[in-house]
Short mmCIF file of C-alpha atoms (C1' of nucleotides) in Angstrom, two decimals:
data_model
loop_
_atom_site.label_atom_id
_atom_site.label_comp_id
_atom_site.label_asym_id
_atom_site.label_seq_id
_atom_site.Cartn_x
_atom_site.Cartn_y
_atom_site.Cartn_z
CA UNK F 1 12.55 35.20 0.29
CA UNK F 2 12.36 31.65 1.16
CA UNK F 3 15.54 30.43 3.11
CA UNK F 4 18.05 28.73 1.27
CA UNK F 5 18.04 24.37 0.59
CA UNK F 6 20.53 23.49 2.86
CA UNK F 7 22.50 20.57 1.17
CA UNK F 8 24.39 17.36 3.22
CA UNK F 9 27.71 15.99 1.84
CA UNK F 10 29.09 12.88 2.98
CA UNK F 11 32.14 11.95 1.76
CA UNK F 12 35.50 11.30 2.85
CA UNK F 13 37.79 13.67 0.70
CA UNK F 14 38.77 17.08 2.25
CA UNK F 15 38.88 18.30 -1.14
CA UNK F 16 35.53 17.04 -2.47
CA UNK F 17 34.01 18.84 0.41
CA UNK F 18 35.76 21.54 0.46
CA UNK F 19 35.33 22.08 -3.14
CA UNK F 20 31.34 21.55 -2.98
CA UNK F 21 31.38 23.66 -0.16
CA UNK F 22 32.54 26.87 -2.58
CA UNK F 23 30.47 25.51 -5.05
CA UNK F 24 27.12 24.85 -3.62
CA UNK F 25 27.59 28.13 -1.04
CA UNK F 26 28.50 30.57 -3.97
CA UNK F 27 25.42 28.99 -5.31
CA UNK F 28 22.91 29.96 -2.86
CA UNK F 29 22.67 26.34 -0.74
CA UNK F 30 23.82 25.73 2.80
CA UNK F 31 26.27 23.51 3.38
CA UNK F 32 26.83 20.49 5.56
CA UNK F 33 29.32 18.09 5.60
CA UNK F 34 30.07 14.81 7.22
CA UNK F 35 33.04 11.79 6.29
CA UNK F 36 32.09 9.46 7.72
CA UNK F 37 28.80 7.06 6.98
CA UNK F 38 27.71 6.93 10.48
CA UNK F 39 28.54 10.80 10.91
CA UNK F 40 26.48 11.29 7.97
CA UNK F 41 23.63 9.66 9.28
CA UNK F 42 23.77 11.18 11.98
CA UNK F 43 23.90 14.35 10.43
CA UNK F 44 21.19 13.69 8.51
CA UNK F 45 19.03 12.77 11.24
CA UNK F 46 19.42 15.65 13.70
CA UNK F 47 19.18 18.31 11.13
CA UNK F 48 17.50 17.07 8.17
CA UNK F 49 18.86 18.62 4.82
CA UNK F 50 17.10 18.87 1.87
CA UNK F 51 19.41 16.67 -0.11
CA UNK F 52 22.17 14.51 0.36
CA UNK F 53 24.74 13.91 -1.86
CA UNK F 54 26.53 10.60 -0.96
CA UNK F 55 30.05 9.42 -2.09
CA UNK F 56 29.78 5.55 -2.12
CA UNK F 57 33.70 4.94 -0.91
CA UNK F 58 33.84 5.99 2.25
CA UNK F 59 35.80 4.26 4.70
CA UNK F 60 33.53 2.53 7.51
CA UNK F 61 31.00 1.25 5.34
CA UNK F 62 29.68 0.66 2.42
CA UNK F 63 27.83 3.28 0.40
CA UNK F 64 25.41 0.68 -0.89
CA UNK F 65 24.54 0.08 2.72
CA UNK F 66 24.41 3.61 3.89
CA UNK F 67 21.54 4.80 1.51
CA UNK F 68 19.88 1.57 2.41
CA UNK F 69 19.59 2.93 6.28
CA UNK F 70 19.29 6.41 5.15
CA UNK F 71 16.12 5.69 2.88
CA UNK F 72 14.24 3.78 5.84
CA UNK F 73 13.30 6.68 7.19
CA UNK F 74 14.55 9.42 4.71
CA UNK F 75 12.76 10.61 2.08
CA UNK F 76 14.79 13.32 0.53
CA UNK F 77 16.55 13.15 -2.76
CA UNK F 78 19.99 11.48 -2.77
CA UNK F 79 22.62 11.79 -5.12
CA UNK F 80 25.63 9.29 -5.93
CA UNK F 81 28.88 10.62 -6.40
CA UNK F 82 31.78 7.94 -7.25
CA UNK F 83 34.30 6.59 -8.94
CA UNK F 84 32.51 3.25 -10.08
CA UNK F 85 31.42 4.05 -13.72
CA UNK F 86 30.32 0.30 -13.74
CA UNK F 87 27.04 -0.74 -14.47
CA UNK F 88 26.24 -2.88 -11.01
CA UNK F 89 26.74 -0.36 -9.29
CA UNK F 90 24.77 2.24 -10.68
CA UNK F 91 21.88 0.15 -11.18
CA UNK F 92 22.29 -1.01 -7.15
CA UNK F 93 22.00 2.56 -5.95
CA UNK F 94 19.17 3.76 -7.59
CA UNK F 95 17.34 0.55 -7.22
CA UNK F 96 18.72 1.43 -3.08
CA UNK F 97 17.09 4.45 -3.72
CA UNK F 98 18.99 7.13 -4.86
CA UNK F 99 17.80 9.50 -7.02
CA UNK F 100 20.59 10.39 -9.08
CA UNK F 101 24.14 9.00 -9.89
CA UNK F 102 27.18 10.89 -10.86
CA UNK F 103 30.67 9.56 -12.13
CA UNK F 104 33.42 11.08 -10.67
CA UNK F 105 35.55 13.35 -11.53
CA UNK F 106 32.06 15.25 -12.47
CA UNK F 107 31.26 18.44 -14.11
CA UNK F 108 30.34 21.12 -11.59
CA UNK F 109 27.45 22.75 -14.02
CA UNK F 110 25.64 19.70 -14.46
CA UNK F 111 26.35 18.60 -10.82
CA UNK F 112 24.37 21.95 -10.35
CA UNK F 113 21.89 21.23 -12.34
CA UNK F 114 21.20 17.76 -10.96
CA UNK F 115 21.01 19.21 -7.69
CA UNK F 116 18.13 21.72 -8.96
CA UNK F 117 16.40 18.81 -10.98
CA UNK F 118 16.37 16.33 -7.77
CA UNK F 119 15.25 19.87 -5.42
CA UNK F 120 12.21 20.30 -7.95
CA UNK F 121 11.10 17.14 -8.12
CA UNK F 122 10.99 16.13 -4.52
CA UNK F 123 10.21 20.17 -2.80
CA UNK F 124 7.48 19.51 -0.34
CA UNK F 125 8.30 16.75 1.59
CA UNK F 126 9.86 16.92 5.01
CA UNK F 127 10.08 14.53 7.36
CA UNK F 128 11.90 13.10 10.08
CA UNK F 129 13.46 10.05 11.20
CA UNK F 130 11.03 9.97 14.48
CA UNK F 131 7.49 8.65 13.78
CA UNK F 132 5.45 10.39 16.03
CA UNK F 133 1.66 8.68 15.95
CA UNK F 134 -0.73 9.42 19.48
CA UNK F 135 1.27 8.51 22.58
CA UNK F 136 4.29 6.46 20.09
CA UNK F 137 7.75 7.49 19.04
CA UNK F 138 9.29 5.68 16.97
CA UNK F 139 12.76 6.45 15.95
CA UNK F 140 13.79 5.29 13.10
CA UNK F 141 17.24 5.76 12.68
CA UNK F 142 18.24 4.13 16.08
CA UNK F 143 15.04 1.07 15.65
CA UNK F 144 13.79 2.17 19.44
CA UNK F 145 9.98 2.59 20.15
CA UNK F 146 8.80 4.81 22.79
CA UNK F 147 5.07 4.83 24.19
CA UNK F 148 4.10 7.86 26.53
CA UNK F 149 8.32 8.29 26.92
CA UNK F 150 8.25 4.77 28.40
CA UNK F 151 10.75 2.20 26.13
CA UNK F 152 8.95 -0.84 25.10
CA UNK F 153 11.25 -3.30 23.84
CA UNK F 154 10.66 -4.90 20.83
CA UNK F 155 12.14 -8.36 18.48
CA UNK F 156 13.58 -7.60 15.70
CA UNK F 157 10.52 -8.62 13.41
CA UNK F 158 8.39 -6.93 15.97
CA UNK F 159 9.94 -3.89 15.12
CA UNK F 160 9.72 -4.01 11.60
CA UNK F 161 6.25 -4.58 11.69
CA UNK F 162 5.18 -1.90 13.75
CA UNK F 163 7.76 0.61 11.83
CA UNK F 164 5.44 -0.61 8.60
CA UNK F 165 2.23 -0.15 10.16
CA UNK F 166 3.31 3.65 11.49
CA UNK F 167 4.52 4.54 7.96
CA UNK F 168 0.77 3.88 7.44
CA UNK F 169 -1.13 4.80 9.71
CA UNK F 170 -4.63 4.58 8.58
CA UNK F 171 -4.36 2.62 5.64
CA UNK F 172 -5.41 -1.49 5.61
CA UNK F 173 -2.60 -3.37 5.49
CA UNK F 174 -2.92 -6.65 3.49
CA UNK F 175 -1.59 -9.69 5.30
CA UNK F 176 -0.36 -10.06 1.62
CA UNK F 177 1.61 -7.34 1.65
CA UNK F 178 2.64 -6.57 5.34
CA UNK F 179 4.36 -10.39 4.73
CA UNK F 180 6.12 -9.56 1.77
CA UNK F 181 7.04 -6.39 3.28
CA UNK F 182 8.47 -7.97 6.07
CA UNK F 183 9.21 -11.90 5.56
CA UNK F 184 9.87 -11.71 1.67
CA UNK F 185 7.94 -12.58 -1.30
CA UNK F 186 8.36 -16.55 -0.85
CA UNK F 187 6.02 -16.09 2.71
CA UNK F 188 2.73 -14.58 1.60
CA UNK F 189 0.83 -17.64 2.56
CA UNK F 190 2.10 -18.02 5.78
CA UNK F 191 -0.60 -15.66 7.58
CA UNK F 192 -0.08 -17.76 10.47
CA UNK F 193 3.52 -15.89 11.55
CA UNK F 194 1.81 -12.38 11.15
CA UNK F 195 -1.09 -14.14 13.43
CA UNK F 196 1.28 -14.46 15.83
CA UNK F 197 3.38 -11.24 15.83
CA UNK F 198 0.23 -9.28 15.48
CA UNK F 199 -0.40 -10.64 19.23
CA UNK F 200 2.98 -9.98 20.15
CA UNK F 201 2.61 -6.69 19.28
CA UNK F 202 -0.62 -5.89 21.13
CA UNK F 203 0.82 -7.79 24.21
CA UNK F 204 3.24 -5.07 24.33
CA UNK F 205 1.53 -1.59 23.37
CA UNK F 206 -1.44 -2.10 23.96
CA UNK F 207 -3.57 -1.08 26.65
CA UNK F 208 -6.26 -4.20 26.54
CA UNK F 209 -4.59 -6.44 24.01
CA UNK F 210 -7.90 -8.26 23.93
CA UNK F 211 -10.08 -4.86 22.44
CA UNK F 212 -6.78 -3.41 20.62
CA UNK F 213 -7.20 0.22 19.89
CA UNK F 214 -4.20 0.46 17.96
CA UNK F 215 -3.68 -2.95 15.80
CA UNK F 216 -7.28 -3.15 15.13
CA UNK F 217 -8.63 -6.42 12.69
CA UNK F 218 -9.81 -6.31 9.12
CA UNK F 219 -11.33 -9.18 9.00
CA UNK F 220 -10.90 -11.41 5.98
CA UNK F 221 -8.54 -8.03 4.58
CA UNK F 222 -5.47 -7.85 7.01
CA UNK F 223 -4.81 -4.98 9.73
CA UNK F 224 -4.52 -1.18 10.22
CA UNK F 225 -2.69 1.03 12.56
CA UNK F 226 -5.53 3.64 13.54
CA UNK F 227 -4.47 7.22 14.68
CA UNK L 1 -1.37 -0.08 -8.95
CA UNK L 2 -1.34 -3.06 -10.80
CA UNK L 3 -1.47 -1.91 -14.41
CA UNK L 4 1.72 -1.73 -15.98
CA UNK L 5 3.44 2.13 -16.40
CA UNK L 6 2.98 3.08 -19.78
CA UNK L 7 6.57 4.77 -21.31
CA UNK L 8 6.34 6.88 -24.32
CA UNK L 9 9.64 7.05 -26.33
CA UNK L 10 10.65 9.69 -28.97
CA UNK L 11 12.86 9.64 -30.74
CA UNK L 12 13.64 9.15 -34.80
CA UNK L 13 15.91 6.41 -34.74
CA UNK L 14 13.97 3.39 -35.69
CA UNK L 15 16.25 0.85 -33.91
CA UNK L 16 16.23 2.69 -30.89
CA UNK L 17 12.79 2.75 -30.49
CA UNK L 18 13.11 -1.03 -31.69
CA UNK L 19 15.60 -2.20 -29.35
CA UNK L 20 13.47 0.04 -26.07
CA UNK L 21 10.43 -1.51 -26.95
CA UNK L 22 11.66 -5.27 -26.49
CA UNK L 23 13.71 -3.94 -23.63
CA UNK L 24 11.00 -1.66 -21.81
CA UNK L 25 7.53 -4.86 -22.87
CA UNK L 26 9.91 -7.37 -21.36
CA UNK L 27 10.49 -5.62 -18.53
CA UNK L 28 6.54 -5.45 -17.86
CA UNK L 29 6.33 -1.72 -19.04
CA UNK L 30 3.59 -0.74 -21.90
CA UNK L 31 5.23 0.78 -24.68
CA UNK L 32 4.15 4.13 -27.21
CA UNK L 33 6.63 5.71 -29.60
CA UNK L 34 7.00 8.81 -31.86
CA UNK L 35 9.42 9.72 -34.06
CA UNK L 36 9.03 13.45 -33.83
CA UNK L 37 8.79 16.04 -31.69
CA UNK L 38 4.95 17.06 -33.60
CA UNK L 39 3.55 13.18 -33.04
CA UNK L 40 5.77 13.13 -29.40
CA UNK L 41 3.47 16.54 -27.68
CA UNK L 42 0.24 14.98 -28.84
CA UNK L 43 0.98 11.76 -28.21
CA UNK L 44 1.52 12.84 -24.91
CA UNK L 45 -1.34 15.20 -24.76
CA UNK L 46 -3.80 12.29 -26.08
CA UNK L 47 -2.84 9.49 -23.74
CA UNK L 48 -0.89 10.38 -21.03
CA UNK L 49 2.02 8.53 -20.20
CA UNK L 50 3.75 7.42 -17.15
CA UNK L 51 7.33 8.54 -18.13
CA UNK L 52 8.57 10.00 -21.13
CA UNK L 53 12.01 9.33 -23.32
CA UNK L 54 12.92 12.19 -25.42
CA UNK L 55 15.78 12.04 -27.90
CA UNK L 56 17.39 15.55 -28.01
CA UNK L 57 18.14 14.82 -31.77
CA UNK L 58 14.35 14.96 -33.29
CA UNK L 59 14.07 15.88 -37.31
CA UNK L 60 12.00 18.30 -36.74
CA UNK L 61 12.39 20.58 -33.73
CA UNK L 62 14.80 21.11 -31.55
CA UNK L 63 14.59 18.54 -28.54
CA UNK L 64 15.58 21.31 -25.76
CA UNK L 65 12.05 23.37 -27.44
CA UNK L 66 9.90 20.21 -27.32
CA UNK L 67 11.02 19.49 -23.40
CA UNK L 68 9.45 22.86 -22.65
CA UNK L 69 6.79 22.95 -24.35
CA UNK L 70 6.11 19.56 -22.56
CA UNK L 71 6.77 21.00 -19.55
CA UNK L 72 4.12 23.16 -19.81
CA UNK L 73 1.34 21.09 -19.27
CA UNK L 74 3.21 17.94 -17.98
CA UNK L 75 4.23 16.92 -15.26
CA UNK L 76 5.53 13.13 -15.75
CA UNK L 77 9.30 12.48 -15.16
CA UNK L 78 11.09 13.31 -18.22
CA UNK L 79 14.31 10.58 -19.04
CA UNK L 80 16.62 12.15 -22.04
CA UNK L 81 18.53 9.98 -24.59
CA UNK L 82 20.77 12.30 -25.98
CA UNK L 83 24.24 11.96 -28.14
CA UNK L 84 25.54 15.23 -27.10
CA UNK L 85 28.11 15.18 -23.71
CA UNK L 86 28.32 18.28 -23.32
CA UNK L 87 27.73 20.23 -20.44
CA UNK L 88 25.68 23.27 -22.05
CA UNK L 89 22.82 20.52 -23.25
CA UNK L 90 22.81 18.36 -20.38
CA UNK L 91 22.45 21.75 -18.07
CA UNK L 92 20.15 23.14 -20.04
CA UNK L 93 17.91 20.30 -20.44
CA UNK L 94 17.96 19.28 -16.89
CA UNK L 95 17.15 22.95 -16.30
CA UNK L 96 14.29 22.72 -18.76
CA UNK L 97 12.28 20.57 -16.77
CA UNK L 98 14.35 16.97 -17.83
CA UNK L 99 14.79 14.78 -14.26
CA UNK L 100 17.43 12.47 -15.95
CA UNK L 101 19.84 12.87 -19.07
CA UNK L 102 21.81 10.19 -20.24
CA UNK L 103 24.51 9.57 -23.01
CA UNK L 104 24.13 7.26 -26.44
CA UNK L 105 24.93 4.96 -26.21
CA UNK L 106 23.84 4.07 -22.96
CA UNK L 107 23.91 0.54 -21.04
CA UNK L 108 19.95 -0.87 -20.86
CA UNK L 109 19.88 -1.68 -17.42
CA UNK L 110 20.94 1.85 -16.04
CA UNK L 111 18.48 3.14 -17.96
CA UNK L 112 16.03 0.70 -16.74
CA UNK L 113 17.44 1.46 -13.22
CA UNK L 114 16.88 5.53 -14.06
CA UNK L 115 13.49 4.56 -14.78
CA UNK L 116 12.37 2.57 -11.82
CA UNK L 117 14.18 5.31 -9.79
CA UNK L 118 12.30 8.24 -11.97
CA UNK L 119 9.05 6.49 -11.38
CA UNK L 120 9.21 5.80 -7.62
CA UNK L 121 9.76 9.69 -6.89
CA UNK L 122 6.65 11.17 -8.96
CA UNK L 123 4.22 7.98 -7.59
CA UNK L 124 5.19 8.12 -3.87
CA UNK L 125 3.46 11.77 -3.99
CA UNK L 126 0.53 9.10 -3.68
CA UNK L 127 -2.89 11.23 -3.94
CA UNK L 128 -4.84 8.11 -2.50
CA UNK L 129 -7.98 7.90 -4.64
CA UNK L 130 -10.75 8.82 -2.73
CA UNK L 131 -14.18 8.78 -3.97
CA UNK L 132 -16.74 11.69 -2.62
CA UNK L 133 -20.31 11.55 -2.76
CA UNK L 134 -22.70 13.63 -0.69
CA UNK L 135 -21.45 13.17 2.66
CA UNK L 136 -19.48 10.35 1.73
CA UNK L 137 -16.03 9.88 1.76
CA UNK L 138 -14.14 6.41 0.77
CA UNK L 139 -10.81 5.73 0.28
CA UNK L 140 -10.13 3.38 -2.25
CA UNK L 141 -6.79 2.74 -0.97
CA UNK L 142 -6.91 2.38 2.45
CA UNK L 143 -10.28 1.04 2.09
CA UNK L 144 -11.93 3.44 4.58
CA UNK L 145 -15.34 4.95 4.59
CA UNK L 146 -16.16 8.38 5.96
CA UNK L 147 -19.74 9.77 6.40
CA UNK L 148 -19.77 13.53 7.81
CA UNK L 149 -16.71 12.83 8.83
CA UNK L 150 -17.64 10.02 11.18
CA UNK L 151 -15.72 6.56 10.33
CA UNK L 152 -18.25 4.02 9.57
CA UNK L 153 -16.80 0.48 9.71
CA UNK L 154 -17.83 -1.90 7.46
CA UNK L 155 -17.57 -5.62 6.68
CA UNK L 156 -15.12 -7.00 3.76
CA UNK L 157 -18.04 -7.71 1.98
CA UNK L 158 -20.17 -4.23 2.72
CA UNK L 159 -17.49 -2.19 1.58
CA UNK L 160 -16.89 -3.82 -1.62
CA UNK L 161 -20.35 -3.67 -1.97
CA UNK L 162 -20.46 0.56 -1.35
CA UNK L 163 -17.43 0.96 -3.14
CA UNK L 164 -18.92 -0.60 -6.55
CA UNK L 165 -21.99 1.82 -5.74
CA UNK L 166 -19.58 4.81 -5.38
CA UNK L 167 -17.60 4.25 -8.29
CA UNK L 168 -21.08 3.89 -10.36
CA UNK L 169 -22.71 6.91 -8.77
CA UNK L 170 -26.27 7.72 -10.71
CA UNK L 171 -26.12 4.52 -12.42
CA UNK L 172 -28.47 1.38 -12.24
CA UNK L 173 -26.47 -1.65 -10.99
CA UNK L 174 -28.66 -4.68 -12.15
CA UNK L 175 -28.88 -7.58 -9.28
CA UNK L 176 -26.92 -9.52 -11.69
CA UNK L 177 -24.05 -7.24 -12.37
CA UNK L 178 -23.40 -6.90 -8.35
CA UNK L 179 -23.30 -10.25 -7.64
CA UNK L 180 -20.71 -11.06 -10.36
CA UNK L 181 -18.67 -8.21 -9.14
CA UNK L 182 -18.92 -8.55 -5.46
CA UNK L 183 -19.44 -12.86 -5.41
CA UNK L 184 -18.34 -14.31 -8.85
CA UNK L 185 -19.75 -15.96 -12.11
CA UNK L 186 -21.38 -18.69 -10.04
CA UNK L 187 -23.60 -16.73 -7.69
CA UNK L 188 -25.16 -14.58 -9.96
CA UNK L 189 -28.45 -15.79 -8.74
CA UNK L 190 -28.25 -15.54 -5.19
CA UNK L 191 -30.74 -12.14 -5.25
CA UNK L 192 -31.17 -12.91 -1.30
CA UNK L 193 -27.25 -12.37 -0.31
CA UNK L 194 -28.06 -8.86 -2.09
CA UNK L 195 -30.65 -8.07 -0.22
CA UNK L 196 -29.40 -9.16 2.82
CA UNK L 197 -26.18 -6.73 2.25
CA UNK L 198 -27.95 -4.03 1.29
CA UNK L 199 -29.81 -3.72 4.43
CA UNK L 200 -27.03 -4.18 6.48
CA UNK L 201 -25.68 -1.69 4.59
CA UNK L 202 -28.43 0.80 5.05
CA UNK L 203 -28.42 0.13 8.47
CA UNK L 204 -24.68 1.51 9.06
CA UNK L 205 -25.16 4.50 6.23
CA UNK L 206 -28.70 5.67 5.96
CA UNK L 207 -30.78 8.22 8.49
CA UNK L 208 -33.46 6.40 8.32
CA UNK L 209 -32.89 2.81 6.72
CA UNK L 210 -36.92 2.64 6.18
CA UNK L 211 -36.70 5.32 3.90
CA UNK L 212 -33.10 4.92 2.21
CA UNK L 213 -31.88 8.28 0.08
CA UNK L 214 -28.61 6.52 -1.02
CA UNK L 215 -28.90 3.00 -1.95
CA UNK L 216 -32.58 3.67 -3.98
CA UNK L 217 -34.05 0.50 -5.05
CA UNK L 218 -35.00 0.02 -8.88
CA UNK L 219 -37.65 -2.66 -8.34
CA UNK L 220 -37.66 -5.63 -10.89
CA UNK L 221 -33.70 -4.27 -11.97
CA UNK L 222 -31.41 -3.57 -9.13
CA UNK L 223 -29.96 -0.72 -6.61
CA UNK L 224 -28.56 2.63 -7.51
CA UNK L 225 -26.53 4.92 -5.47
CA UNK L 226 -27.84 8.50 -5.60
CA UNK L 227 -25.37 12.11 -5.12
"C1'" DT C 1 29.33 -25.61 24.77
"C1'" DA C 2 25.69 -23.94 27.55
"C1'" DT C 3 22.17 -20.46 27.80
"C1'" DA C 4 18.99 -17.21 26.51
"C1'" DT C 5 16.34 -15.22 22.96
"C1'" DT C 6 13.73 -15.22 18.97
"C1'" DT C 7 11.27 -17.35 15.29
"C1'" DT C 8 8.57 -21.03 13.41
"C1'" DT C 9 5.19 -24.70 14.04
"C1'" DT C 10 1.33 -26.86 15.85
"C1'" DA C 11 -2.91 -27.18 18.20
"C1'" DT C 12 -7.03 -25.34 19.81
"C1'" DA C 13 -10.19 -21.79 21.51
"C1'" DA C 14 -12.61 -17.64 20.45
"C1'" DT C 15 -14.67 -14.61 17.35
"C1'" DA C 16 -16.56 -12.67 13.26
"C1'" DA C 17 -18.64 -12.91 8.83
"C1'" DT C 18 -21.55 -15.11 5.71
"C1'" DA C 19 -25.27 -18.08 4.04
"C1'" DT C 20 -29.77 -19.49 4.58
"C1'" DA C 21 -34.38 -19.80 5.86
"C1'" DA C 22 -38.57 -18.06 7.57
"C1'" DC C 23 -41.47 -14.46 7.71
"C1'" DA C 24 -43.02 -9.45 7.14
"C1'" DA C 25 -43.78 -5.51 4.31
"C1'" DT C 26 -44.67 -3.16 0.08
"C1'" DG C 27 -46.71 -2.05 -4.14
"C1'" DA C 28 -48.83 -3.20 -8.74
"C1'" DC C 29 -52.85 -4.92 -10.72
"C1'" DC C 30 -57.43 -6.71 -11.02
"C1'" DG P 1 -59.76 -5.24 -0.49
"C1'" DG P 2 -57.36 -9.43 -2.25
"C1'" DT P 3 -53.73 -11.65 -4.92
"C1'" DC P 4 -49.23 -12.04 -6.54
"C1'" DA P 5 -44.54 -10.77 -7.25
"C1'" DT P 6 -40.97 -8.45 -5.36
"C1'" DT P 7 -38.38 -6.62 -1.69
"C1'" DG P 8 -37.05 -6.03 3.29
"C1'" DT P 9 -35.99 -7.81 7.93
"C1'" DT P 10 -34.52 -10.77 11.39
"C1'" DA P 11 -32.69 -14.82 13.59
"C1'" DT P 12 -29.77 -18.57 13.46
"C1'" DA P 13 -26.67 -22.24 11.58
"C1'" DT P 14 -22.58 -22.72 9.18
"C1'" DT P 15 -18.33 -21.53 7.73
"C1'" DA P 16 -14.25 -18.90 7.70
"C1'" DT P 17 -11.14 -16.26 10.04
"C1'" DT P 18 -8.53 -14.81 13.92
"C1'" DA P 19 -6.29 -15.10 18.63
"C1'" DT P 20 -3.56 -17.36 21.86
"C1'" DA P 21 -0.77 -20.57 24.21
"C1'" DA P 22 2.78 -23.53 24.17
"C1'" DA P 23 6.22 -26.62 22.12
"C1'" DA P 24 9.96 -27.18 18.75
"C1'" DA P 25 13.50 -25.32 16.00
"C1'" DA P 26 16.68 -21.97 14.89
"C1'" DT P 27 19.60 -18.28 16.05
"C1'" DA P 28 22.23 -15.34 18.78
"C1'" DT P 29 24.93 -14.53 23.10
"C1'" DA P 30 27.99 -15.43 26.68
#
DNA sequence: TATATTTTTTATAATAATATAACAATGACC
DNA sequence: GGTCATTGTTATATTATTATAAAAAATATA
C-alpha cells in the first residue's frame, strides 16, 4: 500500500490541532502541526506535506500573507479554516491561492471530504521550495541563489526575475509577460528596464556575460532560461 | 490561453441560470446552460466545457446520480449549487467527484472566487501543446523546435513560418495564405520574402536542402509540409 | 541627515533580423 | 535545344532590436 498523505496544520489553537490530529490520524493521514506562520512555513518547507490546512488568525501574521509566501514556491492544495464568514475574505484567499475555504466552527465529515476532494485533484505534484536547474539553487522560501554552492547576491528585482525564469526553464519568456510578471501590468512597454536587468543578471551568473549560456536572446520574442 | 473558459450551468431554475449568465459573460467567461440533468450529460459530452455548475435539485434525476455519471468520462472541475446544508449531501457529493459545493443562496463573488480558484488547479497541469511530425517536435508554447531530438534554433519569423506548416500538416498553403498569416493583409504579394524564408528554413531542417522532403513545393500554388 | 544601494532614465554602441536586388537553377512547352 | 515562367540562392543594405555604460532619481540604511 501506498504510504499515507501526510497533512500540515497551522494554526494557533491547542484544541484545533489537537482535535484534527484525532481526526485526520484515525483517518488514515499523518499529521503535522505548526502555530505559528513562520513555524508553518518552515514546516512546510523542510518536509513538504501533501496539504496544508491554514487557519487565517494566527498571531504573527497575517493569514492572507502567509499563503501568499507559501504559494511562491508551494504548489500543494491549501485549505482555509476561519472564523471570517465574510465575503472579502473568502474571495482574498482563494484569489491568494487557496484551494478551499472553510467557516469555522466546521463540520468534521465534510472537512474530510474536502480534504479528499483537494488530495484528488492536485495527487501528482511534488515539489520543493529549492529550484534546482544545472549548477543553480535557488531557494525559494528564504529568496537566496546559489551557483556551484557559491552565494551570488542578487537585488530584489534581480531576484524575482531569475526566480520567474527558473520556474520556466525552457519556455520563451515574453518581455510582455516577464514585465507584467514582475513590474505590474501598467509596465509592459517599458522593455527598456528588463534590457537592463537582463544584463544585470548575466553580469552575475554568468560565465561570459557577452555569449550567455543561461539568459539566452529571443530576438524580437523576449528570453529563455535554457537547462 | 486567450479564449475565454467556457462554464456550463445546470440547473432548472430559470433565474439562476439568468442571474449566472450576466454574472459569469460579464466577468469574461462564455456561458452554456441546461435545465436538466438529460440536456446537462450531453451538453457536456457535445462541447466540452471548462467548468461545470450542477444544481443538486434537477427535475429529473437525482443531482448526486448525474455528478457520477459525469464523472465518468469527465474530468473538468465540478462547482455544486445546492440548497441542501447538510452534511450527508455535501460529503457525498464532494466524494462523488464534486471539487466545490456551495449553499443557495450563495454570495456571486465567492462563487466567482471558487471558480477562478477551481480553474487555476485543473489548467496549471499544463500539457504544453506540442505538435509532432516525423522527426519533428515543436512546442507551441515555449516556442521550441526539436528535430531528432536536436534543438534547432530558429528566427521569430522561421518559426512562425514552421509552426503554420506544422499545424497544417498534408495541406497546401497557397503563397497568399502564408504571407497574410506570417506578414499581414498588406504583404500578401511579397512571393520573394517567402521564398527567401523557406530556404533559410530548409537550410536549418532539411538533409539535403537541394532535395527538400518536408517543405515540398507546389509550383504555381504554394508549399506544403509533408509527415 | 548623510550614505549606500537600488531602480529608472538616457544615450549610444553592438548585434541580429529582415527586406531587397541580382542572378542562378529548374522545369514546362514548343 | 531554346524560350519563358517560376522557383531557389546568395549577398548586401536597411531596419529593428538588443546590450551596455553611466547619470539621475528614488529608496533604503545607518
Amino acid at each position: 500500500m501506498t504510504n499515507p498523505s501526510e497533512i500540515l496544520v497551522i494554526d494557533d489553537e491547542r484544541q484545533i490541532r489537537k482535535l484534527l490530529e484525532i481526526t485526520l490520524q484515525s483517518n488514515g493521514y499523518a499529521f503535522a502541526e505548526a502555530s505559528t506562520s513562520r513555524d508553518g512555513l518552515v514546516a512546510a518547507a523542510t518536509k513538504p506535506p501533501d496539504l496544508i490546512i491554514l487557519d487565517l488568525g494566527l498571531p504573527d501574521e497575517n493569514g492572507q500573507t502567509t499563503l501568499k509566501k507559501l504559494r511562491e514556491w508551494c504548489g500543494r492544495p491549501v485549505i482555509i479554516l476561519s472564523v471570517y464568514n465574510n465575503e472579502e475574505n473568502i474571495v482574498h484567499a482563494l484569489d491568494s491561492g487557496a484551494n478551499d475555504y472553510l467557516i469555522k466552527p466546521f463540520r468534521t465529515g465534510e472537512l474530510l471530504a474536502r480534504i479528499r476532494s483537494a488530495l484528488r485533484t492536485n495527487s501528482t505534484k511534488g515539489e520543493s521550495p529549492v529550484l534546482h536547474c544545472k549548477g543553480f539553487e535557488i531557494d525559494l522560501l528564504s529568496r537566496t541563489v546559489r551557483k556551484n554552492n557559491e552565494m551570488v547576491r542578487l537585488t530584489s528585482t534581480q531576484y524575482e526575475l531569475l526566480a520567474l525564469f527558473a520556474k520556466n526553464v525552457g519556455k520563451v519568456l515574453t518581455h510582455h509577460y516577464i514585465l507584467r510578471e514582475i513590474w505590474g501590468q501598467d509596465f509592459t512597454d517599458q522593455l527598456q528596464y528588463l534590457r537592463v536587468f537582463i544584463a544585470q543578471l548575466r553580469k552575475k551568473i554568468e560565465v561570459d556575460p557577452n555569449r550567455p549560456e543561461y539568459l539566452v536572446t529571443e530576438s524580437g520574442v523576449g528570453y529563455r532560461f535554457v537547462a
